[in-house]
mmCIF file of C-alpha atoms in Angstrom:
data_model
loop_
_atom_site.group_PDB
_atom_site.id
_atom_site.type_symbol
_atom_site.label_atom_id
_atom_site.label_comp_id
_atom_site.label_asym_id
_atom_site.label_seq_id
_atom_site.Cartn_x
_atom_site.Cartn_y
_atom_site.Cartn_z
ATOM 1 C CA MET F 1 0.000 0.000 0.000
ATOM 2 C CA HIS F 2 1.241 3.474 -0.837
ATOM 3 C CA GLY F 3 1.020 6.476 1.428
ATOM 4 C CA ASN F 4 1.136 6.998 5.156
ATOM 5 C CA THR F 5 -0.121 3.664 6.388
ATOM 6 C CA ARG F 6 -0.122 4.637 10.073
ATOM 7 C CA HIS F 7 -1.781 7.499 11.882
ATOM 8 C CA ASP F 8 0.206 10.255 13.592
ATOM 9 C CA HIS F 9 -0.521 8.861 17.044
ATOM 10 C CA ASP F 10 1.009 5.476 16.184
ATOM 11 C CA GLN F 11 4.505 4.845 17.456
ATOM 12 C CA PRO F 12 7.327 5.252 14.937
ATOM 13 C CA THR F 13 10.277 2.969 15.449
ATOM 14 C CA ARG F 14 12.975 4.496 17.587
ATOM 15 C CA GLN F 15 15.861 5.908 15.583
ATOM 16 C CA PRO F 16 19.133 4.153 16.438
ATOM 17 C CA ASP F 17 21.729 5.975 18.484
ATOM 18 C CA ARG F 18 24.050 7.767 16.099
ATOM 19 C CA HIS F 19 27.295 7.963 18.057
ATOM 20 C CA THR F 20 28.818 6.201 15.023
ATOM 21 C CA PRO F 21 26.882 7.488 11.998
ATOM 22 C CA PRO F 22 26.923 5.832 8.593
ATOM 23 C CA GLU F 23 28.975 8.758 7.293
ATOM 24 C CA ALA F 24 31.932 6.770 8.581
ATOM 25 C CA ASP F 25 31.275 3.982 6.083
ATOM 26 C CA THR F 26 33.780 2.904 3.478
ATOM 27 C CA GLY F 27 33.345 2.346 -0.210
ATOM 28 C CA PRO F 28 35.274 1.176 -3.253
ATOM 29 C CA GLY F 29 38.624 2.916 -3.244
ATOM 30 C CA GLY F 30 37.808 4.796 -0.038
ATOM 31 C CA GLY F 31 38.879 4.577 3.556
ATOM 32 C CA PRO F 32 36.936 5.627 6.658
ATOM 33 C CA GLY F 33 34.662 8.559 5.906
ATOM 34 C CA ALA F 34 34.587 7.905 2.157
ATOM 35 C CA GLY F 35 30.800 7.622 2.133
ATOM 36 C CA ARG F 36 30.406 10.925 3.945
ATOM 37 C CA HIS F 37 32.810 12.604 1.542
ATOM 38 C CA ARG F 38 30.871 11.340 -1.495
ATOM 39 C CA ARG F 39 27.539 12.499 -0.114
ATOM 40 C CA LEU F 40 28.849 15.934 0.839
ATOM 41 C CA THR F 41 30.456 16.366 -2.571
ATOM 42 C CA ALA F 42 27.261 15.364 -4.367
ATOM 43 C CA ALA F 43 25.056 17.658 -2.245
ATOM 44 C CA HIS F 44 27.546 20.494 -2.652
ATOM 45 C CA GLY F 45 27.406 20.202 -6.418
ATOM 46 C CA ALA F 46 23.630 19.906 -6.637
ATOM 47 C CA ARG F 47 21.687 22.789 -8.142
ATOM 48 C CA ARG F 48 18.496 22.017 -6.174
ATOM 49 C CA THR F 49 18.347 21.131 -2.488
ATOM 50 C CA LEU F 50 15.828 21.386 0.341
ATOM 51 C CA ALA F 51 18.335 22.208 3.062
ATOM 52 C CA ALA F 52 21.326 24.520 2.983
ATOM 53 C CA ARG F 53 24.153 23.123 0.859
ATOM 54 C CA PRO F 54 27.255 21.925 2.695
ATOM 55 C CA GLN F 55 30.132 24.404 2.501
ATOM 56 C CA THR F 56 33.866 23.874 2.267
ATOM 57 C CA LEU F 57 36.137 25.571 4.781
ATOM 58 C CA ARG F 58 36.953 28.276 2.242
ATOM 59 C CA GLU F 59 33.294 28.925 1.516
ATOM 60 C CA ARG F 60 32.502 29.060 5.208
ATOM 61 C CA LEU F 61 35.272 31.584 5.817
ATOM 62 C CA ASP F 62 34.180 33.672 2.831
ATOM 63 C CA ALA F 63 30.582 33.712 4.047
ATOM 64 C CA LEU F 64 31.683 34.683 7.542
ATOM 65 C CA ALA F 65 33.798 37.533 6.207
ATOM 66 C CA ALA F 66 30.877 38.795 4.131
ATOM 67 C CA SER F 67 28.288 38.664 6.927
ATOM 68 C CA ALA F 68 30.366 39.557 9.985
ATOM 69 C CA PRO F 69 30.563 43.363 9.586
ATOM 70 C CA GLY F 70 26.821 43.700 10.026
ATOM 71 C CA ALA F 71 26.707 41.496 13.108
ATOM 72 C CA TYR F 72 29.419 42.933 15.368
ATOM 73 C CA ASP F 73 32.108 45.596 15.501
ATOM 74 C CA LEU F 74 35.118 43.906 13.928
ATOM 75 C CA ASP F 75 37.428 46.589 15.286
ATOM 76 C CA ALA F 76 36.676 45.370 18.812
ATOM 77 C CA TRP F 77 39.153 43.138 20.638
ATOM 78 C CA PRO F 78 38.702 39.352 20.636
ATOM 79 C CA ASP F 79 37.139 37.824 23.732
ATOM 80 C CA GLN F 80 39.207 36.354 26.549
ATOM 81 C CA TYR F 81 37.581 33.650 28.656
ATOM 82 C CA GLY F 82 34.125 34.954 27.794
ATOM 83 C CA ASN F 83 34.639 38.469 29.158
ATOM 84 C CA ASP F 84 31.323 40.214 29.649
ATOM 85 C CA ASP F 85 32.298 43.347 27.711
ATOM 86 C CA GLY F 86 33.249 41.403 24.554
ATOM 87 C CA ILE F 87 31.511 39.485 21.809
ATOM 88 C CA VAL F 88 30.542 36.527 24.029
ATOM 89 C CA GLY F 89 28.932 38.893 26.505
ATOM 90 C CA GLU F 90 27.043 40.545 23.657
ATOM 91 C CA LEU F 91 25.792 37.173 22.437
ATOM 92 C CA GLU F 92 24.639 36.280 25.939
ATOM 93 C CA ARG F 93 22.713 39.532 26.252
ATOM 94 C CA ARG F 94 21.148 39.139 22.802
ATOM 95 C CA THR F 95 20.112 35.559 23.606
ATOM 96 C CA ALA F 96 18.546 36.501 26.936
ATOM 97 C CA GLU F 97 16.659 39.304 25.204
ATOM 98 C CA ALA F 98 15.397 37.021 22.424
ATOM 99 C CA LEU F 99 14.005 34.568 24.979
ATOM 100 C CA GLY F 100 12.821 37.155 27.478
ATOM 101 C CA GLY F 101 15.108 35.847 30.234
ATOM 102 C CA GLU F 102 17.041 37.680 32.905
ATOM 103 C CA ALA F 103 20.439 36.341 31.850
ATOM 104 C CA ALA F 104 22.201 33.836 29.609
ATOM 105 C CA ALA F 105 25.474 31.927 29.698
ATOM 106 C CA PHE F 106 27.332 30.784 26.587
ATOM 107 C CA PHE F 107 28.570 27.176 26.390
ATOM 108 C CA PRO F 108 30.782 25.519 23.778
ATOM 109 C CA THR F 109 28.402 22.539 23.486
ATOM 110 C CA GLY F 110 24.800 21.750 24.214
ATOM 111 C CA THR F 111 25.731 18.545 26.032
ATOM 112 C CA MET F 112 27.771 20.565 28.522
ATOM 113 C CA ALA F 113 24.993 23.127 28.917
ATOM 114 C CA GLN F 114 22.408 20.430 29.631
ATOM 115 C CA GLN F 115 24.545 18.661 32.212
ATOM 116 C CA VAL F 116 25.326 21.894 34.010
ATOM 117 C CA ALA F 117 21.674 22.934 34.109
ATOM 118 C CA LEU F 118 20.474 19.593 35.463
ATOM 119 C CA ARG F 119 23.306 19.413 37.980
ATOM 120 C CA CYS F 120 22.516 22.884 39.292
ATOM 121 C CA TRP F 121 18.838 22.061 39.627
ATOM 122 C CA ALA F 122 19.636 18.828 41.456
ATOM 123 C CA GLY F 123 21.621 20.827 43.990
ATOM 124 C CA ARG F 124 18.921 23.447 44.379
ATOM 125 C CA THR F 125 15.996 21.021 44.667
ATOM 126 C CA GLY F 126 17.866 18.399 46.670
ATOM 127 C CA ASN F 127 16.644 15.724 44.245
ATOM 128 C CA ALA F 128 18.938 14.108 41.664
ATOM 129 C CA THR F 129 16.081 12.438 39.757
ATOM 130 C CA VAL F 130 15.117 13.883 36.366
ATOM 131 C CA ALA F 131 11.850 13.100 34.606
ATOM 132 C CA GLY F 132 12.546 12.873 30.886
ATOM 133 C CA HIS F 133 11.747 11.016 27.692
ATOM 134 C CA PRO F 134 13.605 7.853 26.580
ATOM 135 C CA LEU F 135 13.869 9.395 23.079
ATOM 136 C CA SER F 136 15.295 12.661 24.382
ATOM 137 C CA HIS F 137 18.720 13.937 23.391
ATOM 138 C CA LEU F 138 19.779 13.394 27.007
ATOM 139 C CA GLU F 139 19.118 9.673 26.691
ATOM 140 C CA VAL F 140 19.991 8.933 23.062
ATOM 141 C CA HIS F 141 22.832 11.248 22.064
ATOM 142 C CA GLU F 142 24.860 12.199 25.146
ATOM 143 C CA ARG F 143 26.381 8.847 26.201
ATOM 144 C CA ASP F 144 24.484 8.893 29.518
ATOM 145 C CA ALA F 145 26.411 11.989 30.615
ATOM 146 C CA TYR F 146 23.692 12.994 33.055
ATOM 147 C CA ALA F 147 24.383 9.784 34.987
ATOM 148 C CA THR F 148 28.091 9.114 34.468
ATOM 149 C CA VAL F 149 29.310 12.703 34.755
ATOM 150 C CA SER F 150 26.666 14.426 36.855
ATOM 151 C CA GLY F 151 25.480 11.535 39.026
ATOM 152 C CA LEU F 152 21.818 11.961 38.122
ATOM 153 C CA ARG F 153 19.167 9.369 37.307
ATOM 154 C CA MET F 154 16.210 9.533 34.939
ATOM 155 C CA ILE F 155 12.671 8.262 35.110
ATOM 156 C CA HIS F 156 10.296 8.201 32.133
ATOM 157 C CA PRO F 157 6.724 9.502 32.333
ATOM 158 C CA THR F 158 6.002 7.826 28.973
ATOM 159 C CA ALA F 159 7.705 5.822 26.233
ATOM 160 C CA ASP F 160 5.243 6.944 23.564
ATOM 161 C CA PRO F 161 6.889 8.997 20.777
ATOM 162 C CA ARG F 162 5.518 12.339 21.967
ATOM 163 C CA PRO F 163 6.047 14.713 24.880
ATOM 164 C CA PRO F 164 4.556 13.578 28.206
ATOM 165 C CA THR F 165 1.091 14.673 29.305
ATOM 166 C CA ALA F 166 0.029 16.256 32.582
ATOM 167 C CA ASP F 167 -1.671 13.020 33.646
ATOM 168 C CA GLU F 168 1.564 11.090 33.081
ATOM 169 C CA ILE F 169 3.514 13.581 35.183
ATOM 170 C CA HIS F 170 0.973 13.246 37.997
ATOM 171 C CA ALA F 171 1.132 9.444 37.713
ATOM 172 C CA LEU F 172 4.895 9.152 38.277
ATOM 173 C CA GLN F 173 5.389 6.897 41.279
ATOM 174 C CA GLU F 174 8.361 8.721 42.792
ATOM 175 C CA PRO F 175 9.400 12.300 43.359
ATOM 176 C CA PHE F 176 11.690 14.084 40.910
ATOM 177 C CA GLY F 177 13.498 17.367 41.074
ATOM 178 C CA THR F 178 13.427 18.414 37.418
ATOM 179 C CA LEU F 179 11.160 17.794 34.459
ATOM 180 C CA ALA F 180 13.239 17.975 31.257
ATOM 181 C CA LEU F 181 11.161 18.589 28.125
ATOM 182 C CA GLU F 182 12.735 18.474 24.666
ATOM 183 C CA LEU F 183 10.939 20.902 22.365
ATOM 184 C CA PRO F 184 10.599 19.666 19.681
ATOM 185 C CA LEU F 185 11.207 15.996 20.483
ATOM 186 C CA ARG F 186 13.639 15.300 17.663
ATOM 187 C CA ASP F 187 13.849 11.502 17.629
ATOM 188 C CA ALA F 188 10.067 11.158 17.653
ATOM 189 C CA GLY F 189 9.865 13.231 14.454
ATOM 190 C CA PHE F 190 10.428 16.801 15.701
ATOM 191 C CA VAL F 191 7.017 16.698 17.381
ATOM 192 C CA LEU F 192 5.490 19.273 19.705
ATOM 193 C CA PRO F 193 2.495 19.238 22.032
ATOM 194 C CA GLU F 194 -0.321 21.714 21.637
ATOM 195 C CA TRP F 195 0.065 24.875 23.710
ATOM 196 C CA GLU F 196 -2.638 23.870 26.193
ATOM 197 C CA GLU F 197 -0.993 20.457 26.605
ATOM 198 C CA LEU F 198 2.398 22.042 27.235
ATOM 199 C CA THR F 199 1.110 24.480 29.847
ATOM 200 C CA ALA F 200 -0.776 21.685 31.606
ATOM 201 C CA THR F 201 2.327 19.475 31.692
ATOM 202 C CA VAL F 202 4.405 22.313 33.136
ATOM 203 C CA GLU F 203 1.763 23.001 35.762
ATOM 204 C CA ALA F 204 1.699 19.308 36.678
ATOM 205 C CA ALA F 205 5.446 19.421 37.328
ATOM 206 C CA ARG F 206 4.987 22.465 39.556
ATOM 207 C CA GLU F 207 2.336 20.597 41.487
ATOM 208 C CA ARG F 208 4.892 17.836 42.011
ATOM 209 C CA ASP F 209 7.301 20.464 43.475
ATOM 210 C CA ALA F 210 9.665 20.120 40.508
ATOM 211 C CA VAL F 211 11.364 22.709 38.328
ATOM 212 C CA VAL F 212 11.109 22.644 34.534
ATOM 213 C CA HIS F 213 14.021 22.663 32.092
ATOM 214 C CA PHE F 214 13.487 22.990 28.342
ATOM 215 C CA ASP F 215 15.904 21.230 26.034
ATOM 216 C CA GLY F 216 15.195 23.859 23.428
ATOM 217 C CA ALA F 217 18.055 23.197 21.031
ATOM 218 C CA ARG F 218 15.504 23.805 18.272
ATOM 219 C CA LEU F 219 13.134 26.021 20.232
ATOM 220 C CA TRP F 220 13.726 28.786 17.695
ATOM 221 C CA GLU F 221 11.344 27.235 15.150
ATOM 222 C CA CYS F 222 8.533 26.364 17.579
ATOM 223 C CA THR F 223 6.749 29.725 17.483
ATOM 224 C CA PRO F 224 4.478 29.001 14.472
ATOM 225 C CA HIS F 225 3.148 25.776 16.011
ATOM 226 C CA PHE F 226 2.458 27.335 19.396
ATOM 227 C CA GLY F 227 1.288 30.665 18.023
ATOM 228 C CA ARG F 228 3.380 32.384 20.683
ATOM 229 C CA GLY F 229 6.617 34.315 20.711
ATOM 230 C CA LEU F 230 9.846 32.941 22.136
ATOM 231 C CA PRO F 231 9.608 34.912 25.424
ATOM 232 C CA GLU F 232 6.152 33.522 26.201
ATOM 233 C CA ILE F 233 7.279 29.968 25.433
ATOM 234 C CA ALA F 234 10.504 30.262 27.418
ATOM 235 C CA ALA F 235 8.684 31.826 30.378
ATOM 236 C CA LEU F 236 7.059 28.459 31.109
ATOM 237 C CA ALA F 237 10.429 26.977 32.116
ATOM 238 C CA ASP F 238 12.881 27.699 34.908
ATOM 239 C CA SER F 239 15.784 27.237 32.485
ATOM 240 C CA VAL F 240 16.091 26.907 28.728
ATOM 241 C CA TYR F 241 18.930 25.539 26.606
ATOM 242 C CA VAL F 242 19.216 26.705 22.996
ATOM 243 C CA SER F 243 21.660 25.781 20.248
ATOM 244 C CA PHE F 244 23.297 28.207 17.841
ATOM 245 C CA TYR F 245 24.160 25.729 15.100
ATOM 246 C CA LYS F 246 20.826 23.919 14.959
ATOM 247 C CA SER F 247 18.447 26.112 12.980
ATOM 248 C CA LEU F 248 20.565 29.273 13.159
ATOM 249 C CA GLY F 249 23.506 28.070 11.064
ATOM 250 C CA GLY F 250 26.306 28.785 13.545
ATOM 251 C CA ILE F 251 29.470 26.733 13.669
ATOM 252 C CA GLY F 252 28.660 25.532 17.193
ATOM 253 C CA GLY F 253 27.822 26.799 20.634
ATOM 254 C CA ALA F 254 24.850 26.870 22.967
ATOM 255 C CA ALA F 255 23.386 28.936 25.773
ATOM 256 C CA LEU F 256 21.450 28.542 28.983
ATOM 257 C CA VAL F 257 18.837 31.156 29.823
ATOM 258 C CA GLY F 258 17.315 31.685 33.253
ATOM 259 C CA SER F 259 17.339 33.867 36.326
ATOM 260 C CA GLU F 260 20.410 35.948 37.222
ATOM 261 C CA SER F 261 21.243 33.767 40.221
ATOM 262 C CA PHE F 262 20.826 30.502 38.316
ATOM 263 C CA ILE F 263 22.942 31.651 35.383
ATOM 264 C CA GLU F 264 25.661 32.874 37.725
ATOM 265 C CA GLU F 265 25.788 29.401 39.260
ATOM 266 C CA THR F 266 25.991 27.766 35.835
ATOM 267 C CA ARG F 267 29.019 29.925 35.020
ATOM 268 C CA ALA F 268 30.913 28.351 37.912
ATOM 269 C CA TRP F 269 30.070 24.840 36.702
ATOM 270 C CA ARG F 270 30.877 25.796 33.122
ATOM 271 C CA HIS F 271 34.435 26.514 34.273
ATOM 272 C CA ARG F 272 34.622 23.216 36.177
ATOM 273 C CA TYR F 273 33.380 21.286 33.131
ATOM 274 C CA GLY F 274 36.073 22.797 30.911
ATOM 275 C CA GLY F 275 33.878 25.274 29.106
ATOM 276 C CA GLN F 276 35.840 28.432 29.915
ATOM 277 C CA LEU F 277 37.671 28.551 26.590
ATOM 278 C CA PHE F 278 40.289 31.238 25.933
ATOM 279 C CA GLN F 279 38.627 32.609 22.793
ATOM 280 C CA GLN F 280 35.320 31.752 21.170
ATOM 281 C CA TRP F 281 34.765 34.737 18.916
ATOM 282 C CA PRO F 282 34.309 32.762 15.649
ATOM 283 C CA THR F 283 31.509 30.701 17.191
ATOM 284 C CA ALA F 284 29.933 33.735 18.858
ATOM 285 C CA LEU F 285 30.137 35.719 15.628
ATOM 286 C CA THR F 286 28.315 33.058 13.591
ATOM 287 C CA ALA F 287 25.680 32.859 16.346
ATOM 288 C CA LEU F 288 25.051 36.602 16.169
ATOM 289 C CA ILE F 289 24.752 36.364 12.383
ATOM 290 C CA GLY F 290 22.231 33.546 12.819
ATOM 291 C CA LEU F 291 20.132 35.603 15.241
ATOM 292 C CA ASP F 292 20.076 38.443 12.721
ATOM 293 C CA THR F 293 19.477 36.495 9.528
ATOM 294 C CA GLU F 294 18.143 32.951 10.091
ATOM 295 C CA LEU F 295 15.876 33.487 13.097
ATOM 296 C CA PRO F 296 13.473 35.799 11.207
ATOM 297 C CA ARG F 297 13.300 33.310 8.319
ATOM 298 C CA LEU F 298 12.328 30.251 10.353
ATOM 299 C CA PRO F 299 8.536 30.790 10.211
ATOM 300 C CA GLY F 300 8.796 30.758 6.425
ATOM 301 C CA TYR F 301 10.731 27.503 6.541
ATOM 302 C CA VAL F 302 8.069 25.966 8.799
ATOM 303 C CA ALA F 303 5.317 26.971 6.387
ATOM 304 C CA GLN F 304 7.230 25.557 3.418
ATOM 305 C CA ALA F 305 7.874 22.298 5.300
ATOM 306 C CA LYS F 306 4.133 21.608 5.226
ATOM 307 C CA VAL F 307 4.155 22.065 1.448
ATOM 308 C CA VAL F 308 7.208 19.824 1.092
ATOM 309 C CA ALA F 309 5.752 17.032 3.251
ATOM 310 C CA GLN F 310 2.478 16.998 1.313
ATOM 311 C CA ALA F 311 4.246 17.035 -2.048
ATOM 312 C CA LEU F 312 6.617 14.248 -1.003
ATOM 313 C CA ALA F 313 3.650 12.145 0.074
ATOM 314 C CA GLU F 314 1.954 12.680 -3.269
ATOM 315 C CA GLY F 315 5.118 11.952 -5.240
ATOM 316 C CA LEU F 316 5.917 8.793 -3.298
ATOM 317 C CA SER F 317 2.294 7.615 -3.528
ATOM 318 C CA GLY F 318 2.580 7.650 -7.302
ATOM 319 C CA SER F 319 5.957 5.897 -7.330
ATOM 320 C CA SER F 320 6.933 2.244 -7.186
ATOM 321 C CA ALA F 321 7.743 2.435 -3.445
ATOM 322 C CA PRO F 322 5.810 -0.342 -1.648
ATOM 323 C CA TRP F 323 4.962 2.098 1.138
ATOM 324 C CA PHE F 324 6.387 5.054 3.029
ATOM 325 C CA ARG F 325 5.824 6.961 6.223
ATOM 326 C CA ILE F 326 6.068 10.717 6.815
ATOM 327 C CA HIS F 327 5.842 11.794 10.429
ATOM 328 C CA PRO F 328 4.233 14.072 11.370
ATOM 329 C CA GLN F 329 2.079 14.142 8.249
ATOM 330 C CA GLU F 330 1.853 17.909 8.772
ATOM 331 C CA PRO F 331 5.238 18.949 10.223
ATOM 332 C CA HIS F 332 5.290 20.855 13.502
ATOM 333 C CA THR F 333 8.585 22.585 12.654
ATOM 334 C CA HIS F 334 10.752 22.886 9.530
ATOM 335 C CA GLN F 335 11.971 19.296 10.027
ATOM 336 C CA PHE F 336 10.256 15.927 9.877
ATOM 337 C CA ARG F 337 11.086 12.265 9.369
ATOM 338 C CA LEU F 338 10.590 9.913 6.442
ATOM 339 C CA TRP F 339 10.759 6.101 6.367
ATOM 340 C CA LEU F 340 11.168 3.893 3.292
ATOM 341 C CA PRO F 341 11.340 0.051 3.132
ATOM 342 C CA TYR F 342 14.842 -0.187 1.675
ATOM 343 C CA PRO F 343 18.339 -0.583 3.167
ATOM 344 C CA ALA F 344 19.959 2.731 4.060
ATOM 345 C CA GLN F 345 22.921 2.095 1.766
ATOM 346 C CA ALA F 346 20.617 1.619 -1.227
ATOM 347 C CA LEU F 347 18.894 4.917 -0.487
ATOM 348 C CA ASN F 348 22.163 6.774 0.035
ATOM 349 C CA ASP F 349 23.415 5.410 -3.292
ATOM 350 C CA ALA F 350 20.179 6.506 -4.984
ATOM 351 C CA GLY F 351 20.632 9.985 -3.581
ATOM 352 C CA LEU F 352 24.161 10.143 -4.967
ATOM 353 C CA ARG F 353 22.956 9.083 -8.409
ATOM 354 C CA GLN F 354 20.138 11.605 -8.435
ATOM 355 C CA ALA F 355 22.446 14.456 -7.388
ATOM 356 C CA ARG F 356 25.041 13.576 -10.031
ATOM 357 C CA GLU F 357 22.609 12.897 -12.855
ATOM 358 C CA THR F 358 19.997 15.614 -12.300
ATOM 359 C CA GLY F 359 21.618 18.158 -9.979
ATOM 360 C CA THR F 360 18.878 17.511 -7.412
ATOM 361 C CA SER F 361 19.585 16.469 -3.808
ATOM 362 C CA LEU F 362 16.411 15.785 -1.854
ATOM 363 C CA PHE F 363 17.532 13.949 1.238
ATOM 364 C CA PRO F 364 20.499 14.007 3.606
ATOM 365 C CA THR F 365 21.932 10.775 4.984
ATOM 366 C CA TRP F 366 19.656 7.762 5.407
ATOM 367 C CA PHE F 367 20.046 5.640 8.556
ATOM 368 C CA GLU F 368 19.186 2.030 9.231
ATOM 369 C CA ASP F 369 16.079 1.731 11.365
ATOM 370 C CA ALA F 370 15.814 -0.793 14.183
ATOM 371 C CA THR F 371 13.612 -2.832 11.829
ATOM 372 C CA PRO F 372 15.737 -4.694 9.218
ATOM 373 C CA GLY F 373 15.263 -3.456 5.668
ATOM 374 C CA LEU F 374 13.786 -0.172 6.840
ATOM 375 C CA ALA F 375 15.608 3.172 6.696
ATOM 376 C CA THR F 376 14.813 6.667 7.930
ATOM 377 C CA THR F 377 15.979 10.177 7.158
ATOM 378 C CA GLU F 378 15.397 13.629 8.572
ATOM 379 C CA VAL F 379 14.083 16.129 6.049
ATOM 380 C CA THR F 380 15.154 19.717 6.749
ATOM 381 C CA VAL F 381 13.534 22.632 4.935
ATOM 382 C CA GLN F 382 15.644 25.782 4.673
ATOM 383 C CA ALA F 383 16.111 28.703 2.286
ATOM 384 C CA PRO F 384 16.782 26.610 -0.875
ATOM 385 C CA ALA F 385 13.448 24.812 -0.410
ATOM 386 C CA LEU F 386 11.560 28.085 -0.808
ATOM 387 C CA GLU F 387 12.417 27.995 -4.522
ATOM 388 C CA TRP F 388 10.688 24.638 -5.061
ATOM 389 C CA THR F 389 7.113 24.278 -6.256
ATOM 390 C CA ALA F 390 4.995 21.401 -5.020
ATOM 391 C CA ASP F 391 4.989 19.883 -8.489
ATOM 392 C CA GLU F 392 8.785 19.935 -8.659
ATOM 393 C CA ILE F 393 8.985 18.151 -5.317
ATOM 394 C CA ARG F 394 6.486 15.511 -6.430
ATOM 395 C CA THR F 395 8.497 14.856 -9.580
ATOM 396 C CA ALA F 396 11.858 14.716 -7.805
ATOM 397 C CA SER F 397 10.633 12.307 -5.126
ATOM 398 C CA ALA F 398 9.220 9.909 -7.728
ATOM 399 C CA GLU F 399 12.474 10.096 -9.693
ATOM 400 C CA PHE F 400 14.442 9.324 -6.533
ATOM 401 C CA ILE F 401 12.593 6.016 -6.154
ATOM 402 C CA THR F 402 13.501 5.005 -9.724
ATOM 403 C CA ARG F 403 17.197 5.235 -8.837
ATOM 404 C CA ILE F 404 17.067 2.779 -5.949
ATOM 405 C CA GLY F 405 19.086 -0.272 -6.926
ATOM 406 C CA ALA F 406 20.027 1.126 -10.316
ATOM 407 C CA ALA F 407 23.411 0.133 -11.658
#
């Protein structure tokens, strides 16, 4: 059967942990990383893409040089250990302002920021138990850092591929100090609750005498779904983590936003965790550029993602694919997931052929699903996708299927 054969509330198969992604595969005449190199080269050379094209180091430097003068005073001195009167301090102030928080602290990585936030809350609440989702970034992509580094433990209000409900928070059989909510929940398909569901879940945590932390790495693109601005969304939580390279196009970096006293405490732990780097101006500069340029564009990407998902469904329905799954059928953000019943390597090879033969690159890397013979990919809609019509997407997706298994 063609089309989406399950409903949105059905459980998609959990995406495998990607500590060792298939980009590290080898191929004929290639050593480790050869597969990644081929895919990047093909996507780079494609004329049509849905997401931003990969850039070489030279292109990245050229783009930074072109955009930087409008983002920060380049005659200022470089930062030293995140000095408050330099570019890192400016980024922290801009981030706090964007989210309506009292203060923000810059971190080199989101994993470090998350661990510091949860550790600080454990000390303040006196409870080292965190309520979180088994598909959350904390559980799937951080090598159990919350437990092995910070000495915390996690309990799960639900295993369903969606954020927990208020009833599930109330039903937890033991006390917890922090409720960690990933918005959107990436490994469930970048899904979000409805606004009323989110506020009820937060209130349930308060009634359990817990604080609320948002893993908001991709919080930037949640405003269209909720119909609220970033400050109103962030105000629900006691602390919020955001990423500068996810959605905003930075080269790395993250921030925690919260009260003055909480952020001051996180600065101490940032130093202890090794996050007090000597200079971070390149990362901070790309983050400021992202706040200026990409953040205002995200609602347009979210709107186009709905067009892309519908057109992909129509194109795949008319193809020879036995079946497919798009989740959510109407994306909540500018990203969503797609499943096809083929091995990941066959789909990656098909993508290479399509990029080389037609100049079109629809999908990033495909990953093996937990179910044998089933693969999944994450579709990201960015500026290049705005140039596509629905008909062009339908045609390209059907053509992609014809290249699976081709010689």
